[in-house]
PDB file of N, CA and C in Angstrom:
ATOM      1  N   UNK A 152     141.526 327.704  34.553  1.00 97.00           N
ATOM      2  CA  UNK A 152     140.728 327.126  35.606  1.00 97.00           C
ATOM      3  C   UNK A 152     140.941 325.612  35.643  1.00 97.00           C
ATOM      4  N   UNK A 153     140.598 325.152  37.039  1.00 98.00           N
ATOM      5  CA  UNK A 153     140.881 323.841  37.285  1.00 98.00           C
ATOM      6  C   UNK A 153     139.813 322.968  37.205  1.00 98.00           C
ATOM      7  N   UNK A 154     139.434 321.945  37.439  1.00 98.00           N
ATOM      8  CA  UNK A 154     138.183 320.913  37.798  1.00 98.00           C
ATOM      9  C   UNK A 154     138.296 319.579  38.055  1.00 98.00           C
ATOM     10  N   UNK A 155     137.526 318.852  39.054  1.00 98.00           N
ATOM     11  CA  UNK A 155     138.059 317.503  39.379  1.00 98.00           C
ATOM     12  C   UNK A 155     137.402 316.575  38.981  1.00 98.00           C
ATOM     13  N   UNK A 156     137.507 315.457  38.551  1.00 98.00           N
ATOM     14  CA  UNK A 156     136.603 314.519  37.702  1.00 98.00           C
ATOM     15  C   UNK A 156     137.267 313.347  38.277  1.00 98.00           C
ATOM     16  N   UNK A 157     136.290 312.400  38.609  1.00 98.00           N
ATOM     17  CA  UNK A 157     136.023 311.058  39.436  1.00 98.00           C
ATOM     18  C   UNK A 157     135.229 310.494  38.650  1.00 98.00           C
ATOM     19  N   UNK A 158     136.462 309.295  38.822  1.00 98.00           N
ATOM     20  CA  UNK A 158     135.917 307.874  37.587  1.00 98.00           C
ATOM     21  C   UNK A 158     134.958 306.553  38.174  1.00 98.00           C
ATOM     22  N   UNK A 159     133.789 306.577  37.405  1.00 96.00           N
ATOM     23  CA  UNK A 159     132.579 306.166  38.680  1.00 96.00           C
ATOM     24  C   UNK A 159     132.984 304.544  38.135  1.00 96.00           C
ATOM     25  N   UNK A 160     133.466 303.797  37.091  1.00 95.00           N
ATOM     26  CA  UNK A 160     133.875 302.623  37.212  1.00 95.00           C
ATOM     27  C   UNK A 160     134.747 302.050  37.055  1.00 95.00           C
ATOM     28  N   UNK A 161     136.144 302.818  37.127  1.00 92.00           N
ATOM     29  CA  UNK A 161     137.467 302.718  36.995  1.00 92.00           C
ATOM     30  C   UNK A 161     137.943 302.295  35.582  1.00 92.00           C
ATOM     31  N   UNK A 162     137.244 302.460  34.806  1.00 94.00           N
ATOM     32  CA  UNK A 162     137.891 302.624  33.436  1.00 94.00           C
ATOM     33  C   UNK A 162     137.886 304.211  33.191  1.00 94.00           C
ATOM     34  N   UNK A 163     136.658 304.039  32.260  1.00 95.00           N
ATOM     35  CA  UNK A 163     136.431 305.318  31.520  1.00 95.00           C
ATOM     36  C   UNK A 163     134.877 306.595  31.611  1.00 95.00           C
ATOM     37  N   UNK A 164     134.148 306.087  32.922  1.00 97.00           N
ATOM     38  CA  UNK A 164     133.437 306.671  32.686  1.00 97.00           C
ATOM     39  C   UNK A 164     132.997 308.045  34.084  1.00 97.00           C
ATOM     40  N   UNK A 165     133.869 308.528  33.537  1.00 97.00           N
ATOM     41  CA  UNK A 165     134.386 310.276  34.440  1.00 97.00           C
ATOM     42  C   UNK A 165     133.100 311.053  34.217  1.00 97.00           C
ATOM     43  N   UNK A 166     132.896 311.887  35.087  1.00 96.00           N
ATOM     44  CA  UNK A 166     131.950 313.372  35.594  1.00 96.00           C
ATOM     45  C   UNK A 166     132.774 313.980  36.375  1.00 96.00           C
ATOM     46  N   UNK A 167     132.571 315.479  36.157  1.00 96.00           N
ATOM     47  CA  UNK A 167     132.873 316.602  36.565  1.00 96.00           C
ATOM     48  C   UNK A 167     132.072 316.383  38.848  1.00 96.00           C
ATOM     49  N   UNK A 168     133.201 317.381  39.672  1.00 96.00           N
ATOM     50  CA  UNK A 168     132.581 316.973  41.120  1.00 96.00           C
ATOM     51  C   UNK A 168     131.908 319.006  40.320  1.00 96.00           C
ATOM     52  N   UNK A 169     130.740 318.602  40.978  1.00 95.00           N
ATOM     53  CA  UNK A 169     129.586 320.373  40.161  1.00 95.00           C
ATOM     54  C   UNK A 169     129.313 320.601  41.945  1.00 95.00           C
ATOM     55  N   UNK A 170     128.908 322.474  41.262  1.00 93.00           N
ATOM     56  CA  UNK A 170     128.520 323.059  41.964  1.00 93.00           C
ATOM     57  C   UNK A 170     127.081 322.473  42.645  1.00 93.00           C
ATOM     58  N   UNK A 171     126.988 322.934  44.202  1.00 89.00           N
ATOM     59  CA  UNK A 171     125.975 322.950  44.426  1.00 89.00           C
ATOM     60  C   UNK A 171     125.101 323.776  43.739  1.00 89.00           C
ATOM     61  N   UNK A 172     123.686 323.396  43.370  1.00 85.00           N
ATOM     62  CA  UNK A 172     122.440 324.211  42.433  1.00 85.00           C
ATOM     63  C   UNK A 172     121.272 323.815  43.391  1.00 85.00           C
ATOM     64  N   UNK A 173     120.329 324.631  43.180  1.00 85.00           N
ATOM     65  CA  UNK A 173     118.847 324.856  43.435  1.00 85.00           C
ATOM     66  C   UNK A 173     118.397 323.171  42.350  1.00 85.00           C
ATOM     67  N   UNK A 174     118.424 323.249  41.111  1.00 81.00           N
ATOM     68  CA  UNK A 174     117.950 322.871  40.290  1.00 81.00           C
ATOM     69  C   UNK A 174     119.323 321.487  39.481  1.00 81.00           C
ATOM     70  N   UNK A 175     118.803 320.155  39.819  1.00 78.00           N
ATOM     71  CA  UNK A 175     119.439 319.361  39.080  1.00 78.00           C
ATOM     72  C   UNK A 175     119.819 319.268  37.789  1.00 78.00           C
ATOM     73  N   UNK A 176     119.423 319.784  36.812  1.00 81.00           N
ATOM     74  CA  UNK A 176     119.636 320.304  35.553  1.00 81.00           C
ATOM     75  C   UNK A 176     120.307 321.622  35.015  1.00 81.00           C
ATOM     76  N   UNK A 177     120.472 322.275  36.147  1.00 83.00           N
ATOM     77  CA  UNK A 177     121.604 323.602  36.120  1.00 83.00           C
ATOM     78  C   UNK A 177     122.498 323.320  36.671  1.00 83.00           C
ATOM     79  N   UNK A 178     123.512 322.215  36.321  1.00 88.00           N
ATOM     80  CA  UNK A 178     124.787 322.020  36.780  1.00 88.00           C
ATOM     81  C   UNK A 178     126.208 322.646  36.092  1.00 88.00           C
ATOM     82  N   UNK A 179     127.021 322.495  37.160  1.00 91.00           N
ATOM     83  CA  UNK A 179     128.157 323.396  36.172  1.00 91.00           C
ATOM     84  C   UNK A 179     129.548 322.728  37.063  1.00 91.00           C
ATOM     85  N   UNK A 180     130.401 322.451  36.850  1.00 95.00           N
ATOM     86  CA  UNK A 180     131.883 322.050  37.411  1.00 95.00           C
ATOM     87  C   UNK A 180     132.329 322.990  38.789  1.00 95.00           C
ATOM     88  N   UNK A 181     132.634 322.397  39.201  1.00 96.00           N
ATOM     89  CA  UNK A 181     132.772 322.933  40.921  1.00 96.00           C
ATOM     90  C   UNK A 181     134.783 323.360  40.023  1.00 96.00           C
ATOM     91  N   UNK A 182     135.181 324.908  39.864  1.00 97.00           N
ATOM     92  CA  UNK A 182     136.352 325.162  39.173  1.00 97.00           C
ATOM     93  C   UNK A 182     137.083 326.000  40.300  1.00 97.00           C
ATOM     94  N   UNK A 183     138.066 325.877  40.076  1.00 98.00           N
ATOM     95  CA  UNK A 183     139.126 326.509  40.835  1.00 98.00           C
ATOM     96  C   UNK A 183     140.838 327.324  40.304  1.00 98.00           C
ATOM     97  N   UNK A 184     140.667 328.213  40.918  1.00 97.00           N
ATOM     98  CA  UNK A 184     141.719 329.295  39.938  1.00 97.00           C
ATOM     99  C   UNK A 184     143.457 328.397  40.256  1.00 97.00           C
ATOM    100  N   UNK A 185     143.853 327.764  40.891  1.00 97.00           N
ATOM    101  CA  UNK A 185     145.257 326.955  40.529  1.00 97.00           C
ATOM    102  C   UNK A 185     144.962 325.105  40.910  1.00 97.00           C
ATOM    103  N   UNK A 186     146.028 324.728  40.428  1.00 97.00           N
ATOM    104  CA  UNK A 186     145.794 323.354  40.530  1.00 97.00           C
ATOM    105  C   UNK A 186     146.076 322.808  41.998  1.00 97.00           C
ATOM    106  N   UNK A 187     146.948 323.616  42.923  1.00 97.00           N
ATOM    107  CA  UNK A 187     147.064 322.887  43.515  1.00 97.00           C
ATOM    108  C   UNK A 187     146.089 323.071  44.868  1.00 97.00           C
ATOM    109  N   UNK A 188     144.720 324.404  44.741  1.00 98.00           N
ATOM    110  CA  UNK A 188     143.743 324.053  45.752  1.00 98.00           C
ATOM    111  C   UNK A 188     142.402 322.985  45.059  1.00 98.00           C
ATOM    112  N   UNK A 189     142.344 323.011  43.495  1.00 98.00           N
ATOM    113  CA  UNK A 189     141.899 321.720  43.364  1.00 98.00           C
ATOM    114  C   UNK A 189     142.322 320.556  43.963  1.00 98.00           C
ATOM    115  N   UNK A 190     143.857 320.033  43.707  1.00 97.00           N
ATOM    116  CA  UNK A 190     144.238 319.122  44.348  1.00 97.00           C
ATOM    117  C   UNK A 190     143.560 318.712  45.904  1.00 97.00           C
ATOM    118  N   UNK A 191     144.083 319.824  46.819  1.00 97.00           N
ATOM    119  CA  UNK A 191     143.437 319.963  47.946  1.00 97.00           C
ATOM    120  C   UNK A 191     141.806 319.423  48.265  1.00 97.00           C
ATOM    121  N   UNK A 192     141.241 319.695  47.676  1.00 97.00           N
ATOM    122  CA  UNK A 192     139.713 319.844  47.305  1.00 97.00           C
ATOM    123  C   UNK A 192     139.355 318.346  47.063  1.00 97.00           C
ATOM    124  N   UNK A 193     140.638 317.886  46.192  1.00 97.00           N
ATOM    125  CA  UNK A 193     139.743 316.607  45.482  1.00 97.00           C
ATOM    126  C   UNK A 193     140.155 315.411  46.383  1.00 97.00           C
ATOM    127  N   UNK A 194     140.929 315.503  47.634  1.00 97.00           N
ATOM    128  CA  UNK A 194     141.430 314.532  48.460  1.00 97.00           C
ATOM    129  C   UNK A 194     140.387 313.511  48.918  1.00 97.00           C
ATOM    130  N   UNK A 195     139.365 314.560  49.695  1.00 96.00           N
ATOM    131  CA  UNK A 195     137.915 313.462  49.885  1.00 96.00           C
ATOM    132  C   UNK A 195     137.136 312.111  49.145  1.00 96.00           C
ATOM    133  N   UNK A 196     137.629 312.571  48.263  1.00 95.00           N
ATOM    134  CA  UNK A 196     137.123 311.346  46.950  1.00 95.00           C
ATOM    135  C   UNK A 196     138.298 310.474  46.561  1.00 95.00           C
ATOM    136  N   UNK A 197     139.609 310.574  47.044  1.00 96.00           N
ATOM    137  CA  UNK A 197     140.786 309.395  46.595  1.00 96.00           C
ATOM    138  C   UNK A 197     140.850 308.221  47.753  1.00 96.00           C
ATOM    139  N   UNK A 198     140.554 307.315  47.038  1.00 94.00           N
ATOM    140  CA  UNK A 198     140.263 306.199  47.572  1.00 94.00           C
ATOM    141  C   UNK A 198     142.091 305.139  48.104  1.00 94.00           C
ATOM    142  N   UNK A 199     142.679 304.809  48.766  1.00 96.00           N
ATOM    143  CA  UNK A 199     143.648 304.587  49.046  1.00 96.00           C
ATOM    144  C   UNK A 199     143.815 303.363  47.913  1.00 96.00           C
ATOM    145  N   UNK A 200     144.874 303.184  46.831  1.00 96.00           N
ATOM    146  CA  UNK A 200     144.517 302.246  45.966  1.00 96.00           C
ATOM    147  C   UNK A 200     144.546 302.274  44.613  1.00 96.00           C
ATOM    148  N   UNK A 201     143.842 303.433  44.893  1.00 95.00           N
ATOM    149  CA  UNK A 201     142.974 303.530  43.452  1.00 95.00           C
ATOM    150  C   UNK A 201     142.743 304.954  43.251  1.00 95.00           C
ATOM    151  N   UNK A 202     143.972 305.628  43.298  1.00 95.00           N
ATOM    152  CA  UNK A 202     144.128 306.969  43.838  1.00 95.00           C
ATOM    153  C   UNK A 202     143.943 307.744  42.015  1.00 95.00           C
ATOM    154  N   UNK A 203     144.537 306.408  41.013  1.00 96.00           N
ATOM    155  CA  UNK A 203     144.131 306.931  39.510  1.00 96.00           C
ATOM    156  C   UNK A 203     142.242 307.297  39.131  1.00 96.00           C
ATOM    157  N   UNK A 204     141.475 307.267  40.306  1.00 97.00           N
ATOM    158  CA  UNK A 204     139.938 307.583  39.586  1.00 97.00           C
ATOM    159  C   UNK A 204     139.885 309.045  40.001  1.00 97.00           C
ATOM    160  N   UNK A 205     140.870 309.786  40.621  1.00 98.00           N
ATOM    161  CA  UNK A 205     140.339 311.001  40.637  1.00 98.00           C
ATOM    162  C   UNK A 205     141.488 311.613  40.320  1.00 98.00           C
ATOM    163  N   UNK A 206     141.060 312.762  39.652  1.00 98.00           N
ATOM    164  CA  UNK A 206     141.973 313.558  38.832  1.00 98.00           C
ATOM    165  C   UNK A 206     141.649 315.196  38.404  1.00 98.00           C
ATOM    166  N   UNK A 207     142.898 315.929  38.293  1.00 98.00           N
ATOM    167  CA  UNK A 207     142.440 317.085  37.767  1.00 98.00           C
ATOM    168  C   UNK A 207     142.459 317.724  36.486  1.00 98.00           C
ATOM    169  N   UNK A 208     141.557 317.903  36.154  1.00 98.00           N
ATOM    170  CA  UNK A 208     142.097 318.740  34.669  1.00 98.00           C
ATOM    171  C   UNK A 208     141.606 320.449  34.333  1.00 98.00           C
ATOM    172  N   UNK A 209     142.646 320.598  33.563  1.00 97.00           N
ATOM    173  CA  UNK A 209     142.618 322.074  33.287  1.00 97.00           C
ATOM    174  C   UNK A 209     141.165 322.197  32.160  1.00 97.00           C
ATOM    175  N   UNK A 210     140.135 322.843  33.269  1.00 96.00           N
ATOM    176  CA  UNK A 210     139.193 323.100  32.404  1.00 96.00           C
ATOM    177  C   UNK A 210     138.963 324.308  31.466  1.00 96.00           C
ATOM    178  N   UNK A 211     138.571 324.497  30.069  1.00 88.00           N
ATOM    179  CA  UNK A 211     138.134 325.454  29.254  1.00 88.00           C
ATOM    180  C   UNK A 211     136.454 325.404  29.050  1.00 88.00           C
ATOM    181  N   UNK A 212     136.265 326.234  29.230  1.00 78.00           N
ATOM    182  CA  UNK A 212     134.555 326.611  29.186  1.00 78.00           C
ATOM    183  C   UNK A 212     133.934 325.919  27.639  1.00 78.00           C
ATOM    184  N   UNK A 213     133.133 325.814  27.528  1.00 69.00           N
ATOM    185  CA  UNK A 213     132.647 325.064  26.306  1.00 69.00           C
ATOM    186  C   UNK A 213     131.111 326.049  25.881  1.00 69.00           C
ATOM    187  N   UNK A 214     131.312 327.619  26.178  1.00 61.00           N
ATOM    188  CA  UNK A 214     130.431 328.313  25.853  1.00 61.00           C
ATOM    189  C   UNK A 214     129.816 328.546  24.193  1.00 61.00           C
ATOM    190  N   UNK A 215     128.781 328.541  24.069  1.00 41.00           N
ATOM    191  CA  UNK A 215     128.321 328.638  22.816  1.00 41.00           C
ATOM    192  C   UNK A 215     127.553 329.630  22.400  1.00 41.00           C
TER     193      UNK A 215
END
């Protein structure tokens, strides 16, 4: 699975773009089965420039 993460001050400090929820505290990564309809997906948020704050990465679940 895929996921897109946007860098809110152009260094280092990235969040996941999450599903819409009912509840602000039940969030979860907005994921996608290949990279390149993430890609697609994450266009809205690349800023002409500064096209390095958004990015995709191959997400693994972090279930416990």
């Amino acid at each position: 699975m895929y996921a897109i993460m946007i860098c809110l001050d152009g260094v280092d400090d990235w969040i996941f773009v999450t599903e819409k929820t009912e509840n602000c505290w039940d969030i979860c990564p907005l994921l996608f089965e290949d990279v390149e309809t993430a890609l697609e997906y994450s266009e809205p948020w690349v800023t002409p420039g500064k096209e390095e704050n958004v990015k995709v990465v191959k997400y693994e679940s972090q279930d416990m």
